[in-house]
mmCIF file of C-alpha atoms and ligand atoms in Angstrom:
data_model
loop_
_atom_site.group_PDB
_atom_site.id
_atom_site.type_symbol
_atom_site.label_atom_id
_atom_site.label_comp_id
_atom_site.label_asym_id
_atom_site.label_seq_id
_atom_site.Cartn_x
_atom_site.Cartn_y
_atom_site.Cartn_z
ATOM 1 C CA UNK A 1 -18.650 72.218 146.848
ATOM 2 C CA UNK A 2 -15.890 72.671 144.249
ATOM 3 C CA UNK A 3 -15.673 70.066 141.507
ATOM 4 C CA UNK A 4 -12.559 68.047 140.907
ATOM 5 C CA UNK A 5 -11.408 70.101 137.922
ATOM 6 C CA UNK A 6 -11.031 73.102 140.233
ATOM 7 C CA UNK A 7 -9.245 71.125 142.958
ATOM 8 C CA UNK A 8 -6.784 68.872 141.125
ATOM 9 C CA UNK A 9 -3.349 70.206 140.116
ATOM 10 C CA UNK A 10 -3.183 70.940 136.404
ATOM 11 C CA UNK A 11 -0.180 68.668 135.810
ATOM 12 C CA UNK A 12 -2.086 65.772 137.405
ATOM 13 C CA UNK A 13 -5.209 66.404 135.323
ATOM 14 C CA UNK A 14 -3.046 66.365 132.184
ATOM 15 C CA UNK A 15 -0.923 63.389 133.209
ATOM 16 C CA UNK A 16 -0.580 60.354 130.964
ATOM 17 C CA UNK A 17 -0.093 57.674 133.623
ATOM 18 C CA UNK A 18 2.593 55.019 133.292
ATOM 19 C CA UNK A 19 1.188 51.948 131.647
ATOM 20 C CA UNK A 20 2.865 48.799 132.920
ATOM 21 C CA UNK A 21 2.903 45.405 131.225
ATOM 22 C CA UNK A 22 0.361 43.986 133.679
ATOM 23 C CA UNK A 23 -1.999 46.890 132.924
ATOM 24 C CA UNK A 24 -1.873 46.459 129.192
ATOM 25 C CA UNK A 25 -2.540 42.743 129.233
ATOM 26 C CA UNK A 26 -5.359 41.349 131.344
ATOM 27 C CA UNK A 27 -6.551 38.374 129.316
ATOM 28 C CA UNK A 28 -5.725 34.706 129.765
ATOM 29 C CA UNK A 29 -2.258 33.496 128.786
ATOM 30 C CA UNK A 30 0.070 30.620 129.656
ATOM 31 C CA UNK A 31 3.366 32.136 128.600
ATOM 32 C CA UNK A 32 4.340 35.527 129.957
ATOM 33 C CA UNK A 33 7.137 37.133 127.975
ATOM 34 C CA UNK A 34 5.897 40.713 128.293
ATOM 35 C CA UNK A 35 7.374 42.149 131.486
ATOM 36 C CA UNK A 36 11.055 41.148 131.507
ATOM 37 C CA UNK A 37 10.455 38.983 134.552
ATOM 38 C CA UNK A 38 12.501 35.890 135.315
ATOM 39 C CA UNK A 39 10.878 32.571 134.489
ATOM 40 C CA UNK A 40 12.331 31.128 137.725
ATOM 41 C CA UNK A 41 11.404 31.392 141.413
ATOM 42 C CA UNK A 42 7.589 31.379 141.120
ATOM 43 C CA UNK A 43 5.466 33.025 142.409
ATOM 44 C CA UNK A 44 7.800 35.836 143.453
ATOM 45 C CA UNK A 45 9.114 36.197 139.877
ATOM 46 C CA UNK A 46 5.892 37.843 138.751
ATOM 47 C CA UNK A 47 4.884 41.484 139.236
ATOM 48 C CA UNK A 48 1.838 41.779 141.488
ATOM 49 C CA UNK A 49 -1.540 43.012 140.281
ATOM 50 C CA UNK A 50 -1.055 46.840 140.084
ATOM 51 C CA UNK A 51 -4.719 47.410 140.986
ATOM 52 C CA UNK A 52 -4.961 44.699 143.687
ATOM 53 C CA UNK A 53 -8.300 43.503 142.335
ATOM 54 C CA UNK A 54 -8.633 40.404 144.526
ATOM 55 C CA UNK A 55 -7.776 42.386 147.640
ATOM 56 C CA UNK A 56 -10.326 45.032 146.680
ATOM 57 C CA UNK A 57 -13.020 42.398 146.215
ATOM 58 C CA UNK A 58 -12.404 41.204 149.744
ATOM 59 C CA UNK A 59 -12.245 44.744 151.162
ATOM 60 C CA UNK A 60 -15.463 45.640 149.306
ATOM 61 C CA UNK A 61 -17.259 42.741 150.974
ATOM 62 C CA UNK A 62 -15.978 43.561 154.443
ATOM 63 C CA UNK A 63 -16.496 47.335 154.232
ATOM 64 C CA UNK A 64 -19.604 47.384 152.062
ATOM 65 C CA UNK A 65 -18.158 49.701 149.411
ATOM 66 C CA UNK A 66 -17.911 49.356 145.628
ATOM 67 C CA UNK A 67 -14.566 48.050 144.373
ATOM 68 C CA UNK A 68 -14.038 51.136 142.184
ATOM 69 C CA UNK A 69 -14.390 53.337 145.287
ATOM 70 C CA UNK A 70 -11.388 51.684 147.002
ATOM 71 C CA UNK A 71 -7.730 52.637 146.834
ATOM 72 C CA UNK A 72 -5.150 50.297 148.413
ATOM 73 C CA UNK A 73 -1.984 51.945 149.620
ATOM 74 C CA UNK A 74 1.369 51.064 151.170
ATOM 75 C CA UNK A 75 -0.129 51.985 154.528
ATOM 76 C CA UNK A 76 -2.676 54.785 154.848
ATOM 77 C CA UNK A 77 0.385 57.024 154.844
ATOM 78 C CA UNK A 78 0.582 56.513 151.073
ATOM 79 C CA UNK A 79 -2.992 57.735 150.701
ATOM 80 C CA UNK A 80 -2.251 60.786 152.872
ATOM 81 C CA UNK A 81 0.782 61.664 150.715
ATOM 82 C CA UNK A 82 -1.251 61.222 147.545
ATOM 83 C CA UNK A 83 -3.806 63.787 148.720
ATOM 84 C CA UNK A 84 -0.980 66.370 148.727
ATOM 85 C CA UNK A 85 0.502 65.260 145.426
ATOM 86 C CA UNK A 86 -2.840 65.232 143.611
ATOM 87 C CA UNK A 87 -4.522 68.348 144.997
ATOM 88 C CA UNK A 88 -1.934 70.701 146.447
ATOM 89 C CA UNK A 89 0.308 72.975 144.355
ATOM 90 C CA UNK A 90 3.656 73.325 146.202
ATOM 91 C CA UNK A 91 4.383 76.766 147.615
ATOM 92 C CA UNK A 92 0.895 77.960 146.732
ATOM 93 C CA UNK A 93 -1.870 75.836 148.291
ATOM 94 C CA UNK A 94 -2.522 74.986 151.919
ATOM 95 C CA UNK A 95 -4.351 72.381 154.018
ATOM 96 C CA UNK A 96 -6.172 72.745 157.302
ATOM 97 C CA UNK A 97 -6.244 70.347 160.242
ATOM 98 C CA UNK A 98 -6.532 70.561 164.010
ATOM 99 C CA UNK A 99 -4.038 69.917 166.764
ATOM 100 C CA UNK A 100 -3.134 67.743 168.500
ATOM 101 C CA UNK A 101 -3.552 65.029 165.901
ATOM 102 C CA UNK A 102 -1.669 62.428 163.870
ATOM 103 C CA UNK A 103 1.760 63.772 162.912
ATOM 104 C CA UNK A 104 1.903 62.491 159.332
ATOM 105 C CA UNK A 105 -0.431 65.170 157.924
ATOM 106 C CA UNK A 106 2.011 67.918 158.866
ATOM 107 C CA UNK A 107 5.085 65.929 157.839
ATOM 108 C CA UNK A 108 3.584 65.138 154.413
ATOM 109 C CA UNK A 109 2.635 68.811 154.026
ATOM 110 C CA UNK A 110 6.237 69.769 154.801
ATOM 111 C CA UNK A 111 7.699 67.256 152.356
ATOM 112 C CA UNK A 112 5.367 68.506 149.613
ATOM 113 C CA UNK A 113 6.043 72.166 150.473
ATOM 114 C CA UNK A 114 2.412 72.847 151.366
ATOM 115 C CA UNK A 115 1.431 75.262 154.079
ATOM 116 C CA UNK A 116 -0.134 73.441 157.059
ATOM 117 C CA UNK A 117 -2.657 75.356 159.174
ATOM 118 C CA UNK A 118 -3.847 73.872 162.422
ATOM 119 C CA UNK A 119 -6.683 74.970 164.724
ATOM 120 C CA UNK A 120 -6.431 74.052 168.380
ATOM 121 C CA UNK A 121 -8.949 71.526 169.690
ATOM 122 C CA UNK A 122 -10.877 72.559 172.811
ATOM 123 C CA UNK A 123 -9.308 71.589 176.155
ATOM 124 C CA UNK A 124 -11.517 68.485 176.255
ATOM 125 C CA UNK A 125 -10.243 67.600 172.749
ATOM 126 C CA UNK A 126 -13.578 68.313 171.108
ATOM 127 C CA UNK A 127 -13.587 69.942 167.676
ATOM 128 C CA UNK A 128 -14.824 73.413 166.887
ATOM 129 C CA UNK A 129 -15.700 73.286 163.180
ATOM 130 C CA UNK A 130 -16.032 77.049 163.174
ATOM 131 C CA UNK A 131 -12.462 77.622 164.434
ATOM 132 C CA UNK A 132 -11.152 75.083 161.926
ATOM 133 C CA UNK A 133 -13.022 76.528 158.966
ATOM 134 C CA UNK A 134 -11.907 80.045 159.846
ATOM 135 C CA UNK A 135 -8.405 78.989 158.766
ATOM 136 C CA UNK A 136 -9.532 78.002 155.281
ATOM 137 C CA UNK A 137 -9.274 80.303 152.287
ATOM 138 C CA UNK A 138 -9.537 80.004 148.509
ATOM 139 C CA UNK A 139 -6.175 78.136 148.405
ATOM 140 C CA UNK A 140 -7.175 75.506 150.966
ATOM 141 C CA UNK A 141 -7.403 72.237 149.075
ATOM 142 C CA UNK A 142 -7.984 69.751 151.897
ATOM 143 C CA UNK A 143 -9.068 69.448 155.508
ATOM 144 C CA UNK A 144 -7.752 66.530 157.595
ATOM 145 C CA UNK A 145 -9.916 65.132 160.389
ATOM 146 C CA UNK A 146 -8.910 62.137 162.477
ATOM 147 C CA UNK A 147 -11.622 60.255 164.383
ATOM 148 C CA UNK A 148 -11.113 58.568 166.770
ATOM 149 C CA UNK A 149 -8.239 61.012 167.114
ATOM 150 C CA UNK A 150 -4.611 60.106 167.756
ATOM 151 C CA UNK A 151 -3.109 60.852 170.317
ATOM 152 C CA UNK A 152 -6.207 61.908 172.267
ATOM 153 C CA UNK A 153 -8.361 58.798 171.663
ATOM 154 C CA UNK A 154 -11.750 60.547 171.461
ATOM 155 C CA UNK A 155 -14.185 60.458 168.549
ATOM 156 C CA UNK A 156 -15.115 63.808 167.062
ATOM 157 C CA UNK A 157 -18.653 65.024 167.481
ATOM 158 C CA UNK A 158 -20.709 64.005 164.437
ATOM 159 C CA UNK A 159 -22.410 67.409 164.227
ATOM 160 C CA UNK A 160 -19.067 69.253 164.047
ATOM 161 C CA UNK A 161 -17.720 66.919 161.364
ATOM 162 C CA UNK A 162 -20.954 67.369 159.448
ATOM 163 C CA UNK A 163 -20.465 71.161 159.588
ATOM 164 C CA UNK A 164 -17.056 70.728 157.934
ATOM 165 C CA UNK A 165 -18.500 68.409 155.282
ATOM 166 C CA UNK A 166 -21.327 70.817 154.549
ATOM 167 C CA UNK A 167 -19.329 74.062 154.517
ATOM 168 C CA UNK A 168 -15.884 73.219 153.176
ATOM 169 C CA UNK A 169 -15.657 73.319 149.369
ATOM 170 C CA UNK A 170 -12.478 71.245 148.961
ATOM 171 C CA UNK A 171 -11.440 67.717 149.903
ATOM 172 C CA UNK A 172 -12.327 66.483 153.389
ATOM 173 C CA UNK A 173 -10.147 63.591 154.554
ATOM 174 C CA UNK A 174 -11.485 61.598 157.520
ATOM 175 C CA UNK A 175 -8.889 59.253 158.968
ATOM 176 C CA UNK A 176 -10.621 56.295 160.642
ATOM 177 C CA UNK A 177 -7.484 54.294 161.470
ATOM 178 C CA UNK A 178 -9.120 53.474 164.840
ATOM 179 C CA UNK A 179 -12.685 53.375 163.552
ATOM 180 C CA UNK A 180 -12.916 49.589 164.025
ATOM 181 C CA UNK A 181 -12.703 50.078 167.798
ATOM 182 C CA UNK A 182 -15.496 52.653 167.918
ATOM 183 C CA UNK A 183 -19.256 52.261 168.205
ATOM 184 C CA UNK A 184 -19.715 55.271 165.938
ATOM 185 C CA UNK A 185 -20.818 54.680 162.392
ATOM 186 C CA UNK A 186 -18.154 54.967 159.713
ATOM 187 C CA UNK A 187 -18.181 58.104 157.558
ATOM 188 C CA UNK A 188 -17.881 55.708 154.613
ATOM 189 C CA UNK A 189 -21.671 55.638 154.655
ATOM 190 C CA UNK A 190 -21.747 59.319 153.686
ATOM 191 C CA UNK A 191 -19.623 58.847 150.563
ATOM 192 C CA UNK A 192 -22.583 58.838 148.160
ATOM 193 C CA UNK A 193 -23.672 62.245 149.491
ATOM 194 C CA UNK A 194 -20.233 63.927 149.618
ATOM 195 C CA UNK A 195 -18.255 63.562 146.365
ATOM 196 C CA UNK A 196 -15.226 65.356 147.892
ATOM 197 C CA UNK A 197 -14.950 63.060 150.924
ATOM 198 C CA UNK A 198 -12.032 60.630 151.390
ATOM 199 C CA UNK A 199 -12.241 58.147 154.263
ATOM 200 C CA UNK A 200 -9.054 56.388 155.370
ATOM 201 C CA UNK A 201 -8.764 53.024 157.061
ATOM 202 C CA UNK A 202 -5.850 50.655 157.638
ATOM 203 C CA UNK A 203 -4.997 47.039 158.398
ATOM 204 C CA UNK A 204 -2.362 48.261 160.855
ATOM 205 C CA UNK A 205 -4.535 48.567 163.975
ATOM 206 C CA UNK A 206 -7.629 46.415 164.597
ATOM 207 C CA UNK A 207 -6.650 44.070 161.746
ATOM 208 C CA UNK A 208 -3.341 43.414 163.531
ATOM 209 C CA UNK A 209 -1.318 43.561 160.308
ATOM 210 C CA UNK A 210 0.918 46.621 160.568
ATOM 211 C CA UNK A 211 3.761 44.535 159.128
ATOM 212 C CA UNK A 212 2.230 44.067 155.695
ATOM 213 C CA UNK A 213 1.777 47.856 155.171
ATOM 214 C CA UNK A 214 -1.737 47.999 153.823
ATOM 215 C CA UNK A 215 -3.980 51.046 154.072
ATOM 216 C CA UNK A 216 -7.191 51.927 152.328
ATOM 217 C CA UNK A 217 -8.878 55.024 151.039
ATOM 218 C CA UNK A 218 -12.581 55.109 150.212
ATOM 219 C CA UNK A 219 -13.881 57.857 147.919
ATOM 220 C CA UNK A 220 -15.817 58.615 144.761
ATOM 221 C CA UNK A 221 -14.481 56.614 141.849
ATOM 222 C CA UNK A 222 -13.192 59.785 140.144
ATOM 223 C CA UNK A 223 -10.902 60.457 143.125
ATOM 224 C CA UNK A 224 -9.814 56.795 143.267
ATOM 225 C CA UNK A 225 -8.915 56.959 139.546
ATOM 226 C CA UNK A 226 -6.649 59.947 140.239
ATOM 227 C CA UNK A 227 -4.946 58.090 143.089
ATOM 228 C CA UNK A 228 -4.362 55.095 140.827
ATOM 229 C CA UNK A 229 -2.789 57.359 138.175
ATOM 230 C CA UNK A 230 -0.359 58.949 140.605
ATOM 231 C CA UNK A 231 0.672 56.006 142.798
ATOM 232 C CA UNK A 232 3.706 53.825 142.027
ATOM 233 C CA UNK A 233 2.525 51.159 139.573
ATOM 234 C CA UNK A 234 3.222 48.178 141.846
ATOM 235 C CA UNK A 235 2.688 49.840 145.204
ATOM 236 C CA UNK A 236 1.555 46.697 147.071
ATOM 237 C CA UNK A 237 3.920 43.741 147.001
ATOM 238 C CA UNK A 238 2.789 40.232 146.119
ATOM 239 C CA UNK A 239 3.391 38.871 149.667
ATOM 240 C CA UNK A 240 1.386 41.771 151.134
ATOM 241 C CA UNK A 241 -1.526 41.222 148.755
ATOM 242 C CA UNK A 242 -1.602 37.505 149.528
ATOM 243 C CA UNK A 243 -1.390 38.069 153.254
ATOM 244 C CA UNK A 244 -4.067 40.776 153.162
ATOM 245 C CA UNK A 245 -6.433 38.409 151.372
ATOM 246 C CA UNK A 246 -5.948 35.651 153.887
ATOM 247 C CA UNK A 247 -6.420 38.093 156.812
ATOM 248 C CA UNK A 248 -9.564 39.607 155.275
ATOM 249 C CA UNK A 249 -11.091 36.157 155.035
ATOM 250 C CA UNK A 250 -10.852 35.730 158.796
ATOM 251 C CA UNK A 251 -12.897 38.666 160.022
ATOM 252 C CA UNK A 252 -14.444 36.753 162.950
ATOM 253 C CA UNK A 253 -11.000 36.577 164.494
ATOM 254 C CA UNK A 254 -10.625 40.356 164.226
ATOM 255 C CA UNK A 255 -14.037 40.924 165.838
ATOM 256 C CA UNK A 256 -12.893 38.658 168.672
ATOM 257 C CA UNK A 257 -9.653 40.628 169.099
ATOM 258 C CA UNK A 258 -11.532 43.922 169.161
ATOM 259 C CA UNK A 259 -13.821 42.560 171.924
ATOM 260 C CA UNK A 260 -10.823 41.445 173.979
ATOM 261 C CA UNK A 261 -9.013 44.766 173.512
ATOM 262 C CA UNK A 262 -12.105 46.759 174.505
ATOM 263 C CA UNK A 263 -12.679 44.643 177.582
ATOM 264 C CA UNK A 264 -9.010 44.967 178.572
ATOM 265 C CA UNK A 265 -9.242 48.705 177.960
ATOM 266 C CA UNK A 266 -12.079 48.960 180.488
ATOM 267 C CA UNK A 267 -10.129 46.948 183.023
ATOM 268 C CA UNK A 268 -6.817 48.794 182.562
ATOM 269 C CA UNK A 269 -8.476 52.220 182.789
ATOM 270 C CA UNK A 270 -10.332 51.252 185.936
ATOM 271 C CA UNK A 271 -7.107 49.939 187.575
ATOM 272 C CA UNK A 272 -5.058 52.869 186.310
ATOM 273 C CA UNK A 273 -7.460 55.396 187.777
ATOM 274 C CA UNK A 274 -6.661 54.006 191.269
ATOM 275 C CA UNK A 275 -2.936 54.737 190.962
ATOM 276 C CA UNK A 276 -1.536 57.740 192.886
ATOM 277 C CA UNK A 277 0.217 59.029 189.764
ATOM 278 C CA UNK A 278 -3.046 59.200 187.792
ATOM 279 C CA UNK A 279 -4.454 62.721 187.335
ATOM 280 C CA UNK A 280 -6.912 62.344 184.475
ATOM 281 C CA UNK A 281 -7.793 59.649 181.973
ATOM 282 C CA UNK A 282 -9.282 61.075 178.797
ATOM 283 C CA UNK A 283 -12.270 59.343 177.165
ATOM 284 C CA UNK A 284 -11.169 56.967 174.420
ATOM 285 C CA UNK A 285 -12.752 55.205 171.482
ATOM 286 C CA UNK A 286 -9.512 53.563 170.328
ATOM 287 C CA UNK A 287 -7.100 50.770 171.322
ATOM 288 C CA UNK A 288 -5.148 53.213 173.493
ATOM 289 C CA UNK A 289 -5.813 55.868 176.071
ATOM 290 C CA UNK A 290 -4.256 59.178 176.916
ATOM 291 C CA UNK A 291 -3.643 59.796 180.588
ATOM 292 C CA UNK A 292 -2.376 62.806 182.483
ATOM 293 C CA UNK A 293 -0.005 61.693 185.230
ATOM 294 C CA UNK A 294 2.017 63.384 187.982
ATOM 295 C CA UNK A 295 5.246 63.482 185.959
ATOM 296 C CA UNK A 296 5.123 61.985 182.471
ATOM 297 C CA UNK A 297 8.814 62.107 181.479
ATOM 298 C CA UNK A 298 9.886 60.587 184.791
ATOM 299 C CA UNK A 299 7.269 57.815 184.635
ATOM 300 C CA UNK A 300 8.114 57.189 180.980
ATOM 301 C CA UNK A 301 11.771 56.598 181.872
ATOM 302 C CA UNK A 302 10.904 54.526 184.930
ATOM 303 C CA UNK A 303 8.776 52.239 182.738
ATOM 304 C CA UNK A 304 11.578 51.979 180.177
ATOM 305 C CA UNK A 305 13.806 50.725 182.986
ATOM 306 C CA UNK A 306 11.180 47.997 183.572
ATOM 307 C CA UNK A 307 11.312 47.080 179.884
ATOM 308 C CA UNK A 308 7.933 48.695 179.128
ATOM 309 C CA UNK A 309 7.669 51.369 176.467
ATOM 310 C CA UNK A 310 4.712 53.758 176.272
ATOM 311 C CA UNK A 311 4.488 57.041 174.377
ATOM 312 C CA UNK A 312 5.392 60.258 176.158
ATOM 313 C CA UNK A 313 3.166 62.929 174.653
ATOM 314 C CA UNK A 314 3.903 65.563 177.276
ATOM 315 C CA UNK A 315 5.521 67.980 174.806
ATOM 316 C CA UNK A 316 2.403 67.994 172.594
ATOM 317 C CA UNK A 317 0.107 70.981 172.977
ATOM 318 C CA UNK A 318 -2.842 70.349 175.340
ATOM 319 C CA UNK A 319 -1.155 67.065 176.351
ATOM 320 C CA UNK A 320 1.107 68.265 179.172
ATOM 321 C CA UNK A 321 2.171 65.404 181.443
ATOM 322 C CA UNK A 322 0.259 62.957 179.263
ATOM 323 C CA UNK A 323 1.252 59.433 178.299
ATOM 324 C CA UNK A 324 -0.363 57.533 175.442
ATOM 325 C CA UNK A 325 -0.725 53.907 176.371
ATOM 326 C CA UNK A 326 -1.657 51.134 173.947
ATOM 327 C CA UNK A 327 -3.786 48.236 175.206
ATOM 328 C CA UNK A 328 -1.856 44.972 174.988
ATOM 329 C CA UNK A 329 -2.597 41.424 176.107
ATOM 330 C CA UNK A 330 -3.816 40.836 179.633
ATOM 331 C CA UNK A 331 -0.285 39.826 180.675
ATOM 332 C CA UNK A 332 1.292 42.900 179.092
ATOM 333 C CA UNK A 333 -1.256 45.182 180.711
ATOM 334 C CA UNK A 334 -0.641 43.563 184.089
ATOM 335 C CA UNK A 335 3.088 44.097 183.664
ATOM 336 C CA UNK A 336 2.391 47.794 183.152
ATOM 337 C CA UNK A 337 0.019 48.064 186.108
ATOM 338 C CA UNK A 338 2.333 46.130 188.441
ATOM 339 C CA UNK A 339 5.317 48.259 187.467
ATOM 340 C CA UNK A 340 3.321 51.401 188.216
ATOM 341 C CA UNK A 341 2.142 50.038 191.588
ATOM 342 C CA UNK A 342 5.827 49.522 192.460
ATOM 343 C CA UNK A 343 6.620 53.083 191.326
ATOM 344 C CA UNK A 344 4.326 54.567 193.925
ATOM 345 C CA UNK A 345 6.324 52.878 196.650
HETATM 346 C C1 PLP B 1 -1.627 54.264 162.932
HETATM 347 C C2 PLP B 1 -2.315 55.319 162.156
HETATM 348 C C3 PLP B 1 -2.464 55.235 160.779
HETATM 349 C C4 PLP B 1 -1.964 54.016 160.085
HETATM 350 O O1 PLP B 1 -1.010 54.246 159.195
HETATM 351 P P1 PLP B 1 -0.542 53.014 158.278
HETATM 352 O O2 PLP B 1 0.366 53.718 157.326
HETATM 353 O O3 PLP B 1 -1.777 52.473 157.611
HETATM 354 O O4 PLP B 1 0.117 52.013 159.145
HETATM 355 C C5 PLP B 1 -3.164 56.203 160.114
HETATM 356 N N1 PLP B 1 -3.705 57.253 160.762
HETATM 357 C C6 PLP B 1 -3.596 57.365 162.100
HETATM 358 C C7 PLP B 1 -4.262 58.479 162.793
HETATM 359 C C8 PLP B 1 -2.886 56.418 162.821
HETATM 360 O O5 PLP B 1 -2.773 56.559 164.165
#
């Protein structure tokens, strides 16, 4: 395990972070003349809390993590980008991931001019830690693992993930965007044992709040401090912080939604498997499933004509003739199934 001094870019280690007005003053005051805000149009006239302390208190309670081990980002995409900006020296370092997986890791690598190395998953979408780790060298700063994986839907085998955690010396990022739908334990629980682990989560999926753009990273407080130094000072808007708080206080509703989505997923998969076009439905632990069909592009366009949009993944490696289908409401799912029953005729 390398320590942070060996992993963090020198310019980031030496950085004097921007100190905004709301950082410098945190006491009690009635008159705020420190930040060049307008006195009109409350509450939007005020800059939001740069460290989102109230939101973090609520997240800490829901996720059972210390507040200083939480980073709140403008979507988890912000946290992914920060991993590159903090740890990876452009045109010198590299990161390792597998494929197929979430596209943002490679896009962020490209934007930051970092070499992206990807090991193929097995044909059943299981992970070979050995094949992945074989791509790593002394300039590999981070490994990205997504579980449950997008677009395949499956959870990675715990033993293989553990091999990566135990053998890789740099930063291991585990993206649990769909973790709320899975029975598997969150890797958050391993944070005390793995100081170089970053676990990502988001309010965009099970929390049904993609519109507020709020993602989370959980990690050792030293890593969180680096993320706070590098992020934009006011990265989460006031309306988003308020909305996040009110959503986080209604967790029972989310648990209810998850139950409904999982029960619909069972039903849709069972109905889908009876369709003539269905070749193979891959095991899923998420709020979507990947299915191999007779002719994915043609069925994709047919569904579009019915006003139903799914994701054609047929050009993705290992996903030939595969569609990725999100679970919707019962009515939406029935619209999909009925359209496909018509297609067969
Ligand atoms: C949807 C998704 C996210 C969420 O990104 P946000 O920026 O938080 O909306 C992250 N990772 C994966 C794998 C996803 O599919």
